[in-house]
CSV table of C-alpha atoms in Angstrom, one decimal:
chain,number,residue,atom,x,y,z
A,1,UNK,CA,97.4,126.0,118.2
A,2,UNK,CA,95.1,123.6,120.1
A,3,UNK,CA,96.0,119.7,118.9
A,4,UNK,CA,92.8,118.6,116.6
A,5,UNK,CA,91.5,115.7,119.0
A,6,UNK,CA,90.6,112.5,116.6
A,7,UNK,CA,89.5,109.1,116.8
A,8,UNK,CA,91.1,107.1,114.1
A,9,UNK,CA,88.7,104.4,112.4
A,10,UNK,CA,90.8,101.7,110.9
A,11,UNK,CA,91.5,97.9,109.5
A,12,UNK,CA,95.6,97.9,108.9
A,13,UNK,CA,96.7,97.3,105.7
A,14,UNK,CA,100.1,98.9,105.4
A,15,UNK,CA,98.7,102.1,104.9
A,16,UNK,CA,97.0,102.7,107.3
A,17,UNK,CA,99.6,101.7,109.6
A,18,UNK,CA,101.7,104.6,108.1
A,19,UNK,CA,98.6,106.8,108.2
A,20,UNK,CA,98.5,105.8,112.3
A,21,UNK,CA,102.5,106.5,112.7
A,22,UNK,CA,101.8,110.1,111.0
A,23,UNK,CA,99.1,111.2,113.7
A,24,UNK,CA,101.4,109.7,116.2
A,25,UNK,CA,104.3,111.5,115.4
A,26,UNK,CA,102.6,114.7,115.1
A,27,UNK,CA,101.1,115.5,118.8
A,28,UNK,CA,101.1,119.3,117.9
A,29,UNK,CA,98.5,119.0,115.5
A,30,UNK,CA,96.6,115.9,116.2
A,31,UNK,CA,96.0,114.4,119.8
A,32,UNK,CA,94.9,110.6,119.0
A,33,UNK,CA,91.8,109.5,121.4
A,34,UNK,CA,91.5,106.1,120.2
A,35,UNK,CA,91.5,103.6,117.5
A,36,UNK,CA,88.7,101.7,116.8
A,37,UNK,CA,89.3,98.9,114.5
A,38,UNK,CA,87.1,97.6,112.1
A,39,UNK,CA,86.9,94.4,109.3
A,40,UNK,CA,87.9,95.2,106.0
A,41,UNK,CA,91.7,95.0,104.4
A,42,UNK,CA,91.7,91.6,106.7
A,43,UNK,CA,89.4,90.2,109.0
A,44,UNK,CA,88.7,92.2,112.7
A,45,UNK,CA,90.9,90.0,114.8
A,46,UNK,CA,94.0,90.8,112.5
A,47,UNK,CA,93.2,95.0,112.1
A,48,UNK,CA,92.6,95.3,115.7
A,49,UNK,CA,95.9,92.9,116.1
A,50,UNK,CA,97.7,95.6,114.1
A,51,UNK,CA,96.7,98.8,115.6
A,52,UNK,CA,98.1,97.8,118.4
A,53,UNK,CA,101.4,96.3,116.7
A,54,UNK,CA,101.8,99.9,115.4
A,55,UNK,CA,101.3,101.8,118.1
A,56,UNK,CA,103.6,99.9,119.5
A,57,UNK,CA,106.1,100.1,117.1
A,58,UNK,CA,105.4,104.0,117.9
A,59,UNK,CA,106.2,103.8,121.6
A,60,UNK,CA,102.5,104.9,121.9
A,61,UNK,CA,100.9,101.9,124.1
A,62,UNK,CA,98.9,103.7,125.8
A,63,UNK,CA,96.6,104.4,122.6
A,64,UNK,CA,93.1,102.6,123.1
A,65,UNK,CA,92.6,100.2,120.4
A,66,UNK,CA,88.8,99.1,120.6
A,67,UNK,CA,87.9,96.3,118.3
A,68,UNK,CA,84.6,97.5,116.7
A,69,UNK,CA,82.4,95.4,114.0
A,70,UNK,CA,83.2,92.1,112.0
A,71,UNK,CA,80.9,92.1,108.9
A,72,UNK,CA,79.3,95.1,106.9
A,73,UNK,CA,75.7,96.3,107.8
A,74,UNK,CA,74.1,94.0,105.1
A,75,UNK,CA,76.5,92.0,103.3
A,76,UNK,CA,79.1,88.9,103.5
A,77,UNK,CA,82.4,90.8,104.0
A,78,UNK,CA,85.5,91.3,101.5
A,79,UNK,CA,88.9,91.2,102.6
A,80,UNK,CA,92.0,92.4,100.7
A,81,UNK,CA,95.0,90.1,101.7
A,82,UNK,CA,95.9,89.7,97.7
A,83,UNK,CA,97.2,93.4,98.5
A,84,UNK,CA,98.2,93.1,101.9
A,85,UNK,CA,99.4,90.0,102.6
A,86,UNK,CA,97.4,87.6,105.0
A,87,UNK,CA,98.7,89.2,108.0
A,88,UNK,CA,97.5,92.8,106.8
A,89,UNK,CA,100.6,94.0,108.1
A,90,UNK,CA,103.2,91.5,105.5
A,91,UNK,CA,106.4,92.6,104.5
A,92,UNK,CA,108.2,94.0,108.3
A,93,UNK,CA,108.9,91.1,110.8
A,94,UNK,CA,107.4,93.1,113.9
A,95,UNK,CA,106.3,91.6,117.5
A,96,UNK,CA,103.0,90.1,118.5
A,97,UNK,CA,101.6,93.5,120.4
A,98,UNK,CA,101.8,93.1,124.1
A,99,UNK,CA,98.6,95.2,125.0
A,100,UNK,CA,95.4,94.2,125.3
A,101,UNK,CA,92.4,95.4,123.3
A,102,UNK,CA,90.6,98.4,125.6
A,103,UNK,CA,87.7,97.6,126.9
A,104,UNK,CA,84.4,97.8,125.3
A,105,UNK,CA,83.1,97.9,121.8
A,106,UNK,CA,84.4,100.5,119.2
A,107,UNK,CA,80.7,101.9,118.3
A,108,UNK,CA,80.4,102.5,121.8
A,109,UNK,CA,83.4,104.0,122.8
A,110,UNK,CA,82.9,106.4,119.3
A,111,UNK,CA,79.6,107.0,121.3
A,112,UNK,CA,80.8,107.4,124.4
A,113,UNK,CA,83.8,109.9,123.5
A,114,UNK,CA,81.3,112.1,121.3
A,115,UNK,CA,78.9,112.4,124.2
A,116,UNK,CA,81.8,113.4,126.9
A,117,UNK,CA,83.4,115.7,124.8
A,118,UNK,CA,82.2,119.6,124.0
A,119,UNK,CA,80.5,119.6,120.3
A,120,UNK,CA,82.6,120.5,117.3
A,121,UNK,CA,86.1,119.0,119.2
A,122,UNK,CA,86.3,115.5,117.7
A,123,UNK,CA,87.1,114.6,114.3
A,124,UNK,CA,86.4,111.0,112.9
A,125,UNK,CA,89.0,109.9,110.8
A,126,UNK,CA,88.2,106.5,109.0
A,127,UNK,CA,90.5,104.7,106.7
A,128,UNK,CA,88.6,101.9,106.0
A,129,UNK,CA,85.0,100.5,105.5
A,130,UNK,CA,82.4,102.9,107.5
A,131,UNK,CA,80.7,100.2,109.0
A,132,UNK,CA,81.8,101.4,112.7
A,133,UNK,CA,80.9,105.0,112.3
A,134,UNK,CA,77.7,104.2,110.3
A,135,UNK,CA,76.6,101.6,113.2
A,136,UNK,CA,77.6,104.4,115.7
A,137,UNK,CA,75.4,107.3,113.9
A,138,UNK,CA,72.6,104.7,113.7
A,139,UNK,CA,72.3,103.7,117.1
A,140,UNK,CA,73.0,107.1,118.3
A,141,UNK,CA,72.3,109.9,116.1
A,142,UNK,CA,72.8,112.5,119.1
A,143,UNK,CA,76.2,112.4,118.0
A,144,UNK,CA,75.9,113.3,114.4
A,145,UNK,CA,76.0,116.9,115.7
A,146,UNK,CA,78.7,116.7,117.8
A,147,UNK,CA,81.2,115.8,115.2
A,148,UNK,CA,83.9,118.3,114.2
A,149,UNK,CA,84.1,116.9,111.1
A,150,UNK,CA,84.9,113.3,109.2
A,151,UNK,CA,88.5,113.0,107.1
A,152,UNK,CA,88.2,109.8,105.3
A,153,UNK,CA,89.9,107.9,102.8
A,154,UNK,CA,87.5,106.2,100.4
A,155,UNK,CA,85.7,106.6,96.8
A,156,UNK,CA,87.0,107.7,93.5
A,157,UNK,CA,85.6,109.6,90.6
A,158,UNK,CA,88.4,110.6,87.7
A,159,UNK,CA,90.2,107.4,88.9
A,160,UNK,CA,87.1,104.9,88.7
A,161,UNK,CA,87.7,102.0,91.2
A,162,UNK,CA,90.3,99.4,92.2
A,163,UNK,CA,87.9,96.9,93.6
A,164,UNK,CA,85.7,96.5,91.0
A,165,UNK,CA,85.5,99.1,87.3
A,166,UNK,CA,83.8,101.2,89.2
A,167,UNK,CA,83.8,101.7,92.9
A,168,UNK,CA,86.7,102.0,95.4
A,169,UNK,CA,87.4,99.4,98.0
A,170,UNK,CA,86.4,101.1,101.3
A,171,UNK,CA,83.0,101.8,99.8
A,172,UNK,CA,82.5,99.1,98.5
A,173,UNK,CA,83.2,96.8,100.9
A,174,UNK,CA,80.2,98.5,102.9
A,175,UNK,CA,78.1,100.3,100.5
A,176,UNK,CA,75.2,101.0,102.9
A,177,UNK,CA,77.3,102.6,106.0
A,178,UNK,CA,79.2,104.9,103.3
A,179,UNK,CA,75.6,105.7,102.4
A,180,UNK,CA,74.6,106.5,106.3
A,181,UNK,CA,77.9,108.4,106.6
A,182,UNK,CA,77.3,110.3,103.7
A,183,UNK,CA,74.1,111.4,104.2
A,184,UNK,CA,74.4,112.2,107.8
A,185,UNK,CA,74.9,116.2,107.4
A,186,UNK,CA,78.3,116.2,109.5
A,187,UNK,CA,81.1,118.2,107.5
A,188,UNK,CA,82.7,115.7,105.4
A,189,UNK,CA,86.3,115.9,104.2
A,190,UNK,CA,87.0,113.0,101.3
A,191,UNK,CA,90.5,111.8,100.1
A,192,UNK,CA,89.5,109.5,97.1
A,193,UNK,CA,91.7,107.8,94.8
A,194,UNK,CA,92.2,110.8,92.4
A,195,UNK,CA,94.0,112.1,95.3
A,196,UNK,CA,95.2,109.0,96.6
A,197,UNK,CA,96.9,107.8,93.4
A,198,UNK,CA,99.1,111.0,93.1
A,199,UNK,CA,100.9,110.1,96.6
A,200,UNK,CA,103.1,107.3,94.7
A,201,UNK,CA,106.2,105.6,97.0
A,202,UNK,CA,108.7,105.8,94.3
A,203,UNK,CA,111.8,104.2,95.2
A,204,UNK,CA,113.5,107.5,96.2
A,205,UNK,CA,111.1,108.2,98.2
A,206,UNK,CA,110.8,104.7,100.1
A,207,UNK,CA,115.0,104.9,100.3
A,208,UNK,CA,113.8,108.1,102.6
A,209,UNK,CA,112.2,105.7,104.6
A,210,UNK,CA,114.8,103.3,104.8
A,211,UNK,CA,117.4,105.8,105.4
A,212,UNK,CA,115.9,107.0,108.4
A,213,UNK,CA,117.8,104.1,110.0
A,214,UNK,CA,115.1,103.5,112.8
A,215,UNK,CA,112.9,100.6,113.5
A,216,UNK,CA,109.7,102.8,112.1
A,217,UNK,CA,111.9,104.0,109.1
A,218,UNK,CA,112.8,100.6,107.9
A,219,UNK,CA,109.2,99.1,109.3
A,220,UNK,CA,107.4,101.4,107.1
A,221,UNK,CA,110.1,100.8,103.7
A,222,UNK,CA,109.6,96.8,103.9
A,223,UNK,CA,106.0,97.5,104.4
A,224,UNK,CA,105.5,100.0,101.4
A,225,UNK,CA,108.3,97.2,99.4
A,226,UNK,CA,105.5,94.6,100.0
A,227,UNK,CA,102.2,96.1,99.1
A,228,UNK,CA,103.8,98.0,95.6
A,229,UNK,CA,104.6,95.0,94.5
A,230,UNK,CA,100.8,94.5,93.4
A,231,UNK,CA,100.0,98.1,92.8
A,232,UNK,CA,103.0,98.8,90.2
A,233,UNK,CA,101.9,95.7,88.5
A,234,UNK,CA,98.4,96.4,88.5
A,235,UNK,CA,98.8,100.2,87.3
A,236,UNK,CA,101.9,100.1,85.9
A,237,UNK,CA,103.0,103.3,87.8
A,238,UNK,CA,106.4,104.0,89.3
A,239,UNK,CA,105.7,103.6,93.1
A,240,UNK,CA,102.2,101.9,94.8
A,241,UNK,CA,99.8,104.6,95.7
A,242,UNK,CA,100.0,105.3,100.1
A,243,UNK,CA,96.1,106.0,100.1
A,244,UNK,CA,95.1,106.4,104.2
A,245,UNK,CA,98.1,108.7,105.5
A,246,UNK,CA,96.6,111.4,103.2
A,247,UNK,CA,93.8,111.7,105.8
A,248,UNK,CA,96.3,112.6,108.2
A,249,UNK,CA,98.6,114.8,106.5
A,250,UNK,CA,95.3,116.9,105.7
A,251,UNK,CA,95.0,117.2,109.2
A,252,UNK,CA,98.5,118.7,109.7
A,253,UNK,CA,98.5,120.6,106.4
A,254,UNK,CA,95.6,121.0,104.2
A,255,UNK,CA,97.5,123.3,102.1
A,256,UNK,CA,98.9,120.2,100.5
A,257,UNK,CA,95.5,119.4,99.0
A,258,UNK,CA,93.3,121.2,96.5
A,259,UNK,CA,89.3,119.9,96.0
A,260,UNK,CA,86.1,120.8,95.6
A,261,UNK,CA,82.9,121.1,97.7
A,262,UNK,CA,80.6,119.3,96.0
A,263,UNK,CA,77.4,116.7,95.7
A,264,UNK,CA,78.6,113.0,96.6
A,265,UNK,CA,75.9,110.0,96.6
A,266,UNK,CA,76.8,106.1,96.8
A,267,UNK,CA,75.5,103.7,94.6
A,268,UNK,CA,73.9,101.1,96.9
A,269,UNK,CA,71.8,99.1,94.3
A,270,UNK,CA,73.3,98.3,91.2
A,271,UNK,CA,75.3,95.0,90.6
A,272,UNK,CA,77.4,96.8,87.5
A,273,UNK,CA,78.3,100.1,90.2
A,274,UNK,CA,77.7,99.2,93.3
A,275,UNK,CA,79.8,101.1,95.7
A,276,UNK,CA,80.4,103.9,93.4
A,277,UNK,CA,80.8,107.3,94.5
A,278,UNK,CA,78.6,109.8,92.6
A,279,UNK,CA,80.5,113.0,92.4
A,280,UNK,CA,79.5,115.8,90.9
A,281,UNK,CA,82.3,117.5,90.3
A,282,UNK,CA,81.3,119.5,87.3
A,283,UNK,CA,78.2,120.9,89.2
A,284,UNK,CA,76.0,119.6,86.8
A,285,UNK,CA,72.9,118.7,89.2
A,286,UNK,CA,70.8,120.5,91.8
A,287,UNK,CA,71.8,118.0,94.5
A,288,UNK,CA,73.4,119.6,97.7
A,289,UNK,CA,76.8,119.5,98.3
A,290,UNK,CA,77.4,117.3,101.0
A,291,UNK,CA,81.6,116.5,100.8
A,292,UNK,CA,84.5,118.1,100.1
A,293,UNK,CA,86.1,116.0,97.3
A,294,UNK,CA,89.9,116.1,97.0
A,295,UNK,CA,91.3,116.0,93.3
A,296,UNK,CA,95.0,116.8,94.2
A,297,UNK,CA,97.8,116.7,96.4
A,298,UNK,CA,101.6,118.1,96.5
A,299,UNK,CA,103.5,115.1,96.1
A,300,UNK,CA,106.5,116.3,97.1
A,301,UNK,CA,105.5,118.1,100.0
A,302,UNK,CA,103.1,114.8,101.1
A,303,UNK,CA,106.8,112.8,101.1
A,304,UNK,CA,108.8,115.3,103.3
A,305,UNK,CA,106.0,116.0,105.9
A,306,UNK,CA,105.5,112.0,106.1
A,307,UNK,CA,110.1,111.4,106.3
A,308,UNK,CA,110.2,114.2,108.6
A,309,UNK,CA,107.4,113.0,110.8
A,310,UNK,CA,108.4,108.9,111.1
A,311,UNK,CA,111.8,110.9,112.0
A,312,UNK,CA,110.4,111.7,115.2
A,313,UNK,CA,109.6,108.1,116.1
């Protein structure tokens, strides 16, 4: 089987670090392009600090990290270091990266790679506010075609929001570039919270990590110790949910996750919802189904694909 070719989309956060080491370790399925990073968990200097810190931490330096846009499309920009610490990457004690950032902007080289590549070959794969893939479809809606299809982690339905009551923080954070990216007609896989949620690190599961006995196994422990420290307290669950490395585990095994293809609008306007994704899961309008909405995952089998994986690093 041909490797899925992908550009990851990012703004590390702790889990999207692990969702970065998962497509690393996995070259069979997924061959990583580049990594465009984007503002959102913390500010752009720190995510596109961090890609490269995990790459790194991968032995992958040679991964193109492309630092892409600083504020949303229309609004002042929310940051998320009361989870993530004001690093982004808090909890591991890991090297200033020793790469440079690649050349060029990250809405260009998104662009640029669409263009050079045959249509239907590169997936998108954004784990955090769409405000680099939105910019890119907007400036250059040649490429909407060419797109394989978009994985993302973002939204909530059954699970409302963890931002605000009612919208996720992804979309939220850029409201009107999730609203571009949804509308754009290019096949659109969602992993919302209702998935999202189900993936908890319990402490077995992080003692997996740790026990791994590498410097990516204990990396990814100390960073999934930090971050649950908020979560557990917040939903009073037995493990913090690890949200973006569902993106790529769907890539390697879909079988994992069960949804539904189905209508999904974003909520753009009001001050009570905005950031809300719509979904009609029940079918109950005439609106076109535009995503594929997850609503489940194996648990179990999410945790050993992820251990076995990180093993390889």
């Amino acid at each position: 089987m041909t490797a899925r070719k992908i550009i990851i989309d990012t703004d590390p956060g702790q889990d999207d670090a692990v969702a970065i080491l998962l497509a690393l370790a996995s070259p069979e399925e997924v061959e990583v392009l580049g990594i465009t990073a984007v503002a959102g968990n913390v500010p752009l200097p720190l995510t596109a600090r961090n890609a490269r810190i995990v790459c790194e931490l991968a032995g992958r330096p040679e991964i193109p990290v492309h630092a892409g846009c600083d504020t949303p499309l229309a609004r002042p920009l929310v940051t998320a270091e009361h989870v993530h610490g004001k690093t982004g990457l808090d909890g591991p004690t890991l090297p200033d990266p020793e790469t440079d950032l690649a050349p060029g902007h990250a809405v260009d080289f998104i662009i640029d790679t669409l263009r050079a590549h045959p249509p239907g070959t590169v997936t998108l794969c954004p784990l955090g506010p769409l405000t680099n893939i939105a910019t890119a479809f907007r400036d250059a809606p040649d490429i909407i075609p060419r797109v394989r299809e978009i994985v993302l982690m973002g939204g909530a339905y059954f699970e409302v929001g963890n931002i605000t009551p009612a919208a996720e923080f992804n979309i939220y954070v850029d409201p009107e570039a999730a609203d571009i990216v949804f509308r754009a007609g290019a096949p659109l896989t969602v992993m919302p919270l209702d998935v999202t949620h189900k993936a908890l690190v319990t402490r077995p599961r992080n003692d997996a990590f740790r026990a791994l006995g590498t410097p990516v196994g204990i990396a990814v422990a100390e960073m999934t110790d930090f971050f649950e420290r908020f979560d557990k307290e917040k939903y009073g669950s037995l493990g913090a949910p690890l949200h973006d490395p569902c993106v790529t585990a769907w890539l390697i095994r879909p079988d994992l996750f069960k949804g539904r293809h189905i209508n999904v609008e974003i909520e753009t306007t009001s001050a009570l919802t905005l950031g809300m994704t719509v979904a009609d899961w029940w079918r109950v309008t005439e609106r076109a189904p535009n995503a594929t909405f997850m609503g489940d995952v194996d648990a179990d089998g999410f945790f050993a694909l992820l251990t076995e994986r990180l093993a390889r690093l």
